[in-house]
mmCIF file with all atom_site columns, C-alpha atoms in Angstrom:
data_model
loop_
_atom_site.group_PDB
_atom_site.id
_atom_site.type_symbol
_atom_site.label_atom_id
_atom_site.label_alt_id
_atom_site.label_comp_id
_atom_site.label_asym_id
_atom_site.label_entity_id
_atom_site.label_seq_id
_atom_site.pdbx_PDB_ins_code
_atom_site.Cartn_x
_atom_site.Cartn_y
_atom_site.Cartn_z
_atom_site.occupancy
_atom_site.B_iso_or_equiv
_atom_site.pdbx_formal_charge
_atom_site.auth_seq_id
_atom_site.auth_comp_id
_atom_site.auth_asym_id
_atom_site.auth_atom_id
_atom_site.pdbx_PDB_model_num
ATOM 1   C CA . UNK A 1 1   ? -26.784 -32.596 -1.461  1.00 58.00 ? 415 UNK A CA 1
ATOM 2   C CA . UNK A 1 2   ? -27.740 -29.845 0.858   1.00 62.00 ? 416 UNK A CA 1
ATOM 3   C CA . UNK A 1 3   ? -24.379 -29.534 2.057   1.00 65.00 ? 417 UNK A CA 1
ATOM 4   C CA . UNK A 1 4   ? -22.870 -28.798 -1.934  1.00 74.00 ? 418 UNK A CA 1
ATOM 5   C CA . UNK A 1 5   ? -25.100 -26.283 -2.331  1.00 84.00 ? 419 UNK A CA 1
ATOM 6   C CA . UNK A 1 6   ? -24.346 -24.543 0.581   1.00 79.00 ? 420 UNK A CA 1
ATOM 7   C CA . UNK A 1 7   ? -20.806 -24.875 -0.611  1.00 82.00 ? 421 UNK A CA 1
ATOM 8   C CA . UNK A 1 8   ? -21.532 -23.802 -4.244  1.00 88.00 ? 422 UNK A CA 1
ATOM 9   C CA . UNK A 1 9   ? -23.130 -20.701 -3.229  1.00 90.00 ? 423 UNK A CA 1
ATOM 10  C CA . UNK A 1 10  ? -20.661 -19.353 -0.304  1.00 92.00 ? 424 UNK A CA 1
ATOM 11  C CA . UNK A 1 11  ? -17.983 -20.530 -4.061  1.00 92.00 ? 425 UNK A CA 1
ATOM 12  C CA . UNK A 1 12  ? -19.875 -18.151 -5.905  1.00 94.00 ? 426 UNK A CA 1
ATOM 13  C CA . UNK A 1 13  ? -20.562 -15.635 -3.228  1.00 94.00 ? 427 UNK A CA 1
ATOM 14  C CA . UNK A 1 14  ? -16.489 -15.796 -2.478  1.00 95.00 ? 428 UNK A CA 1
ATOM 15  C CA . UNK A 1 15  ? -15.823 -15.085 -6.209  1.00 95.00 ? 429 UNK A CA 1
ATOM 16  C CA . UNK A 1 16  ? -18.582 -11.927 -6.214  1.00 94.00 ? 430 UNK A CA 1
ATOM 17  C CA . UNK A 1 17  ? -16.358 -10.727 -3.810  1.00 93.00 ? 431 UNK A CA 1
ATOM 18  C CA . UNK A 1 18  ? -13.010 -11.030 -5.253  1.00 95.00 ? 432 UNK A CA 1
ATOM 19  C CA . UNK A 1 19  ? -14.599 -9.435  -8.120  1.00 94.00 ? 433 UNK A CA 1
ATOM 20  C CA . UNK A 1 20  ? -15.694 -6.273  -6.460  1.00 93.00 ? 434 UNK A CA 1
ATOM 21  C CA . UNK A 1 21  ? -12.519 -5.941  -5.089  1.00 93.00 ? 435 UNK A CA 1
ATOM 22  C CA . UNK A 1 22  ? -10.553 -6.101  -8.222  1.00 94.00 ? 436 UNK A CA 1
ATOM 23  C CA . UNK A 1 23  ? -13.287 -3.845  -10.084 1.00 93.00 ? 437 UNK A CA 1
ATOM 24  C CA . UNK A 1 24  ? -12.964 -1.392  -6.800  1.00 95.00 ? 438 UNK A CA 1
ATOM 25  C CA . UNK A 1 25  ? -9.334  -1.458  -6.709  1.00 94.00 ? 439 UNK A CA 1
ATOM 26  C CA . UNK A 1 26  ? -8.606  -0.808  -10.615 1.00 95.00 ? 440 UNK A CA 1
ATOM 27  C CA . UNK A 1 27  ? -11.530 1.853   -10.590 1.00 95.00 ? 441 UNK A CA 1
ATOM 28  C CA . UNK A 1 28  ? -9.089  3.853   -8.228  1.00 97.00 ? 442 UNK A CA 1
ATOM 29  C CA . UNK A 1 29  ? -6.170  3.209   -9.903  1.00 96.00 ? 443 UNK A CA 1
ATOM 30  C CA . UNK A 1 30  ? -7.579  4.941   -12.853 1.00 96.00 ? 444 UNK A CA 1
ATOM 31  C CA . UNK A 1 31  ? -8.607  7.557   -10.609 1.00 97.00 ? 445 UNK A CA 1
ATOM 32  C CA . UNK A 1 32  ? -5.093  8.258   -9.007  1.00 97.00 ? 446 UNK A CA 1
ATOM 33  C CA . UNK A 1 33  ? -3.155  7.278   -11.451 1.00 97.00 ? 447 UNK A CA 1
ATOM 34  C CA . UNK A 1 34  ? -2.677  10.889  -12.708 1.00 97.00 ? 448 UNK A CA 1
ATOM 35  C CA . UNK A 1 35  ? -1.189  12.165  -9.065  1.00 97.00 ? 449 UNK A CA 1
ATOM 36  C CA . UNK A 1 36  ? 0.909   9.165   -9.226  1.00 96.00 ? 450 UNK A CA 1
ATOM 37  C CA . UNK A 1 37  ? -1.157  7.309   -6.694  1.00 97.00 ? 451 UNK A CA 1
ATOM 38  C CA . UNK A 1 38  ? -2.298  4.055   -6.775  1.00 95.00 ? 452 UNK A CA 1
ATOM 39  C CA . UNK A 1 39  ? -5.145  2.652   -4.039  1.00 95.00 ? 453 UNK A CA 1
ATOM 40  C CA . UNK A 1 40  ? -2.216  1.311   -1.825  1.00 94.00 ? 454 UNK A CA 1
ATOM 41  C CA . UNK A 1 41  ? -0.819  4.504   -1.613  1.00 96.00 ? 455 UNK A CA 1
ATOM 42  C CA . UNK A 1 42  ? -4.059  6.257   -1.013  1.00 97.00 ? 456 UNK A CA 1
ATOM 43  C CA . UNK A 1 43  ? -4.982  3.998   1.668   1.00 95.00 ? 457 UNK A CA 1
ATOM 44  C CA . UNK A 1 44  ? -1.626  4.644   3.819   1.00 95.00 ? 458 UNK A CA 1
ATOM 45  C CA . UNK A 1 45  ? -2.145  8.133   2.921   1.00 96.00 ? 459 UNK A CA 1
ATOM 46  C CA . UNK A 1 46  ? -5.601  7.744   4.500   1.00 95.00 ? 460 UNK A CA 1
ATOM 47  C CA . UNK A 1 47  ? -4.819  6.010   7.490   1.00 93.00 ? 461 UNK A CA 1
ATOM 48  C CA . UNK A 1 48  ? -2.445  8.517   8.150   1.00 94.00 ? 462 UNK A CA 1
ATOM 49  C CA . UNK A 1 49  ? -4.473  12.021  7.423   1.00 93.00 ? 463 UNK A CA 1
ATOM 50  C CA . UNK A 1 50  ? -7.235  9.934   9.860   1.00 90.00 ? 464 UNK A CA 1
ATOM 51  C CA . UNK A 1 51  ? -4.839  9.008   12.544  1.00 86.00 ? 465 UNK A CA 1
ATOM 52  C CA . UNK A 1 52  ? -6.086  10.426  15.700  1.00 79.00 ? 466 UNK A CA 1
ATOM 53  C CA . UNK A 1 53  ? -4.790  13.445  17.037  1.00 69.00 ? 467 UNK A CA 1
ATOM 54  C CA . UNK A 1 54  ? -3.661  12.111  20.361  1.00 64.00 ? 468 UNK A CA 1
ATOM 55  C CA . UNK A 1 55  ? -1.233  10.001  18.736  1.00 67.00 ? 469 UNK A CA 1
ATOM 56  C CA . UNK A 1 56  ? 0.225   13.053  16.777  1.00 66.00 ? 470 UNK A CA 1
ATOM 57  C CA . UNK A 1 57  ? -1.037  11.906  13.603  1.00 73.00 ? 471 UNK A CA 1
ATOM 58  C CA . UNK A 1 58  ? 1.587   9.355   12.944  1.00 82.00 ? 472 UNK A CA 1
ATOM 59  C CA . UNK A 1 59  ? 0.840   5.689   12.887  1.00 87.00 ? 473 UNK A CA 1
ATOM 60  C CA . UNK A 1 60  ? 3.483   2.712   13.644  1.00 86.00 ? 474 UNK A CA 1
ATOM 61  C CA . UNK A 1 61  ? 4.332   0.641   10.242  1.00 88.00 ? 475 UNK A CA 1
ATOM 62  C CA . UNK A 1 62  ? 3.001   -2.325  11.881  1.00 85.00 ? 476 UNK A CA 1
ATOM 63  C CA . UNK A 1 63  ? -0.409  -0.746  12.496  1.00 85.00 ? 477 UNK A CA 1
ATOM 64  C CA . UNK A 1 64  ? -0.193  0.204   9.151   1.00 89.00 ? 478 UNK A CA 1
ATOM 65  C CA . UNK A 1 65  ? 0.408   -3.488  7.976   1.00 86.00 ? 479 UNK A CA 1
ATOM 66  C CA . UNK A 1 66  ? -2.853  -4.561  9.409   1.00 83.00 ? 480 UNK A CA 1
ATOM 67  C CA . UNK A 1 67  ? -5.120  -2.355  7.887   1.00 89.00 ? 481 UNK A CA 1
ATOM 68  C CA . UNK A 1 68  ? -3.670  -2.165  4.263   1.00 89.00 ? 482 UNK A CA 1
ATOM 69  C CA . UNK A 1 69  ? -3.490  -5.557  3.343   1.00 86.00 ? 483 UNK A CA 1
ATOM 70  C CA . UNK A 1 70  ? 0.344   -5.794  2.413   1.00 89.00 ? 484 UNK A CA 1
ATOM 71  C CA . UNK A 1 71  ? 2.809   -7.940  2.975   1.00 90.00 ? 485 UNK A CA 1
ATOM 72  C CA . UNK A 1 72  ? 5.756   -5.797  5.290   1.00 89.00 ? 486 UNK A CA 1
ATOM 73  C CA . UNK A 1 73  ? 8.302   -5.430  2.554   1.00 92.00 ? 487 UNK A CA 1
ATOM 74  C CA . UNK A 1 74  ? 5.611   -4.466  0.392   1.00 93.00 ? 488 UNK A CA 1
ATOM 75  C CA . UNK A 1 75  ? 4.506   -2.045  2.587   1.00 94.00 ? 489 UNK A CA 1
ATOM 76  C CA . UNK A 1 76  ? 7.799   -0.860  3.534   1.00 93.00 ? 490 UNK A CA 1
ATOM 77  C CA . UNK A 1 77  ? 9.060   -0.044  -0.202  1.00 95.00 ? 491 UNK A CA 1
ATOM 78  C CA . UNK A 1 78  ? 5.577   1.636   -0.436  1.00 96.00 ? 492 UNK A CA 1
ATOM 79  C CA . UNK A 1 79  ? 6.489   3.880   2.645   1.00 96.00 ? 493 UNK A CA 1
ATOM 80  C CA . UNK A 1 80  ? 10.024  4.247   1.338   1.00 96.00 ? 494 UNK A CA 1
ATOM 81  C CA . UNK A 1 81  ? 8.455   5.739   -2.087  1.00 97.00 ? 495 UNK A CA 1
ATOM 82  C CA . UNK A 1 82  ? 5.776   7.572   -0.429  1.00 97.00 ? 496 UNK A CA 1
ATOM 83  C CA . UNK A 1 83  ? 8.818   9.207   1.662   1.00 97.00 ? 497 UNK A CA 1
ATOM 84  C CA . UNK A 1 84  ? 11.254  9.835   -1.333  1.00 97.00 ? 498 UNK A CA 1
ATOM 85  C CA . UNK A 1 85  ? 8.367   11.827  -2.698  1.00 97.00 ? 499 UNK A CA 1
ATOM 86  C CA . UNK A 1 86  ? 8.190   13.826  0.312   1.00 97.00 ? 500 UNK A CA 1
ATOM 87  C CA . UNK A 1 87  ? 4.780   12.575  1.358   1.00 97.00 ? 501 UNK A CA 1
ATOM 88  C CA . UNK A 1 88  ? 5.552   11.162  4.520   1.00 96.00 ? 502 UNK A CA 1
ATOM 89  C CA . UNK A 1 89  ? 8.136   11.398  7.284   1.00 94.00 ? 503 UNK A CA 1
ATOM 90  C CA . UNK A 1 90  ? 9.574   8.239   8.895   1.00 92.00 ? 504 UNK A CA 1
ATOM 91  C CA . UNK A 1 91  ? 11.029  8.177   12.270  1.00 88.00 ? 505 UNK A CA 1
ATOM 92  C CA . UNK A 1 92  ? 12.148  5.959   15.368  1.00 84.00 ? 506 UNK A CA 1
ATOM 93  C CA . UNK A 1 93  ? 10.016  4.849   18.019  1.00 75.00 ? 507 UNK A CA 1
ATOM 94  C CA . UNK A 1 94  ? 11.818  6.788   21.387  1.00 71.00 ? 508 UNK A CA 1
ATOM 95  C CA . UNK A 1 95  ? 10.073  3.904   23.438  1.00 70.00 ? 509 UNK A CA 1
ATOM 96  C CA . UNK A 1 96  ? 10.616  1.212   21.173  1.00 68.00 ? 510 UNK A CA 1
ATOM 97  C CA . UNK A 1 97  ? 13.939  1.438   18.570  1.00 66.00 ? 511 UNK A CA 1
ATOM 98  C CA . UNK A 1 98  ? 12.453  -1.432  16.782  1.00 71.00 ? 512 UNK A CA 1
ATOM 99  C CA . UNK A 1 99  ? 9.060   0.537   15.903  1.00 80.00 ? 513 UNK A CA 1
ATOM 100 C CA . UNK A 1 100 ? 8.661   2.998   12.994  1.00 87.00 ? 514 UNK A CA 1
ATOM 101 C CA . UNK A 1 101 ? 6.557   6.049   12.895  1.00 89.00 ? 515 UNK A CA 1
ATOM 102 C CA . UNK A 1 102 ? 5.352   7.209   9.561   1.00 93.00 ? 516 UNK A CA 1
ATOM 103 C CA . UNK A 1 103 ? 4.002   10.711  9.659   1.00 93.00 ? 517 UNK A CA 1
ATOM 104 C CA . UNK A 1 104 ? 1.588   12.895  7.157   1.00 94.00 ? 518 UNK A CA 1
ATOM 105 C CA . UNK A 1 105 ? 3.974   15.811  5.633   1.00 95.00 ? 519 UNK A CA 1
ATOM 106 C CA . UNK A 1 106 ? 2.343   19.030  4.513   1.00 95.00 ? 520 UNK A CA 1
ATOM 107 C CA . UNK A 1 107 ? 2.890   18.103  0.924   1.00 96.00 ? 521 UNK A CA 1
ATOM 108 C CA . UNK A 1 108 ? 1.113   14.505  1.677   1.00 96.00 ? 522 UNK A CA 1
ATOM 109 C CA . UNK A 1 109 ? -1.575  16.275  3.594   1.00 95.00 ? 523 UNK A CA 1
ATOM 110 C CA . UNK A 1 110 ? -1.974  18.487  0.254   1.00 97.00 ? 524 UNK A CA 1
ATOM 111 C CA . UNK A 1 111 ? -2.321  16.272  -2.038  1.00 97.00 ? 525 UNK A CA 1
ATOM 112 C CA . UNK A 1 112 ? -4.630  13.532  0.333   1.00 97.00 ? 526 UNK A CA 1
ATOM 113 C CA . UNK A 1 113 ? -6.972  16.616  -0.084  1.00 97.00 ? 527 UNK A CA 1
ATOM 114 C CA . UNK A 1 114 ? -6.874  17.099  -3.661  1.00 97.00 ? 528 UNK A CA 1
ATOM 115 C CA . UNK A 1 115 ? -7.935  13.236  -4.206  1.00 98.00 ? 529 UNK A CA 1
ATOM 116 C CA . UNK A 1 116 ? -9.776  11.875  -1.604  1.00 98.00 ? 530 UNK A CA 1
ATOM 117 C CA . UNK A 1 117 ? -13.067 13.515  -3.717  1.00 98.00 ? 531 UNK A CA 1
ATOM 118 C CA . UNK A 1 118 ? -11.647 11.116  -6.790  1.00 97.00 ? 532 UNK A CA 1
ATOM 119 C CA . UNK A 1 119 ? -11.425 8.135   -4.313  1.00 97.00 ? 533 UNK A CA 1
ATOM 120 C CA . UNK A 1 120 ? -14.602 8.589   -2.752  1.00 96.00 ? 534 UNK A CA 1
ATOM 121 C CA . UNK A 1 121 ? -16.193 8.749   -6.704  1.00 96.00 ? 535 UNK A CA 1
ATOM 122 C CA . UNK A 1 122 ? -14.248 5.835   -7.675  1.00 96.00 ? 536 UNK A CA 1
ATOM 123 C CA . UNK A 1 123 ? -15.436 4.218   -4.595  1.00 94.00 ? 537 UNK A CA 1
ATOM 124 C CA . UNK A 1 124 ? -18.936 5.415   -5.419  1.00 94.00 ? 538 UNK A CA 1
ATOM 125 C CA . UNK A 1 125 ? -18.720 4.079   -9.075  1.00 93.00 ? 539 UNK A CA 1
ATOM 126 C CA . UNK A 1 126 ? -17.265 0.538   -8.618  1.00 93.00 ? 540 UNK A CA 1
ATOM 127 C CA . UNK A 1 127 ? -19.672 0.093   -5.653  1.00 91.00 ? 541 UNK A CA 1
ATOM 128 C CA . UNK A 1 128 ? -22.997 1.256   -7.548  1.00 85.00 ? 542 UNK A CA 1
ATOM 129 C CA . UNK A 1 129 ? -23.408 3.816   -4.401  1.00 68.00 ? 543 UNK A CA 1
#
């Protein structure tokens, strides 16, 4: 008995939480949606205006990968669309010819400006913060 309990509540504790995140995510949506963003976009923008100096502000696609949650082709016809907007830059790895660098253009860096204050209030809404 005990033991369903526990299991009903970390149920319903699982669903809070997939419920957040779709209320979070469509909250941002809305948000972006008028500078042709959506959150996935945002959050590759992100990662890359926050990449740390030392590494030239580029990140690898893989290391992208991990931290946004999306499948690679997903991510890669993200980067691809993010690029044909002139957002980013992609280039070779000189070490590595298999590894992609994605890189923050001026025009990305712009506009990651211009919204982060609408993702941060989106944020702030969705999460009751």
């Amino acid at each position: 008995m005990a033991g369903e309990t526990a299991g009903i509540r970390l149920e319903e504790r699982w669903r809070e939480i997939l419920s957040v995140h779709a209320r979070t995510l469509g909250e941002i949506d809305r948000a972006l949606h008028p500078h042709g963003l959506g959150a996935s976009d945002f959050e590759v923008l992100d990662l890359l205006a926050t990449a740390p100096p030392e590494e030239g502000g580029q990140c690898r696609v893989q290391d992208l990968g991990g931290r946004v949650h999306l499948s690679q082709s997903a991510l890669s016809r993200l980067i691809a669309r993010l690029e044909k907007d002139g957002l980013v830059l992609r280039s070779l790895c000189r070490e590595d010819r298999r590894g992609v660098y994605v890189t923050l253009t001026r025009k990305g860096c712009d506009l990651h400006a211009e919204v982060l204050p609408l993702q941060r209030a989106a944020l702030a809404r969705a999460l009751g913060e």
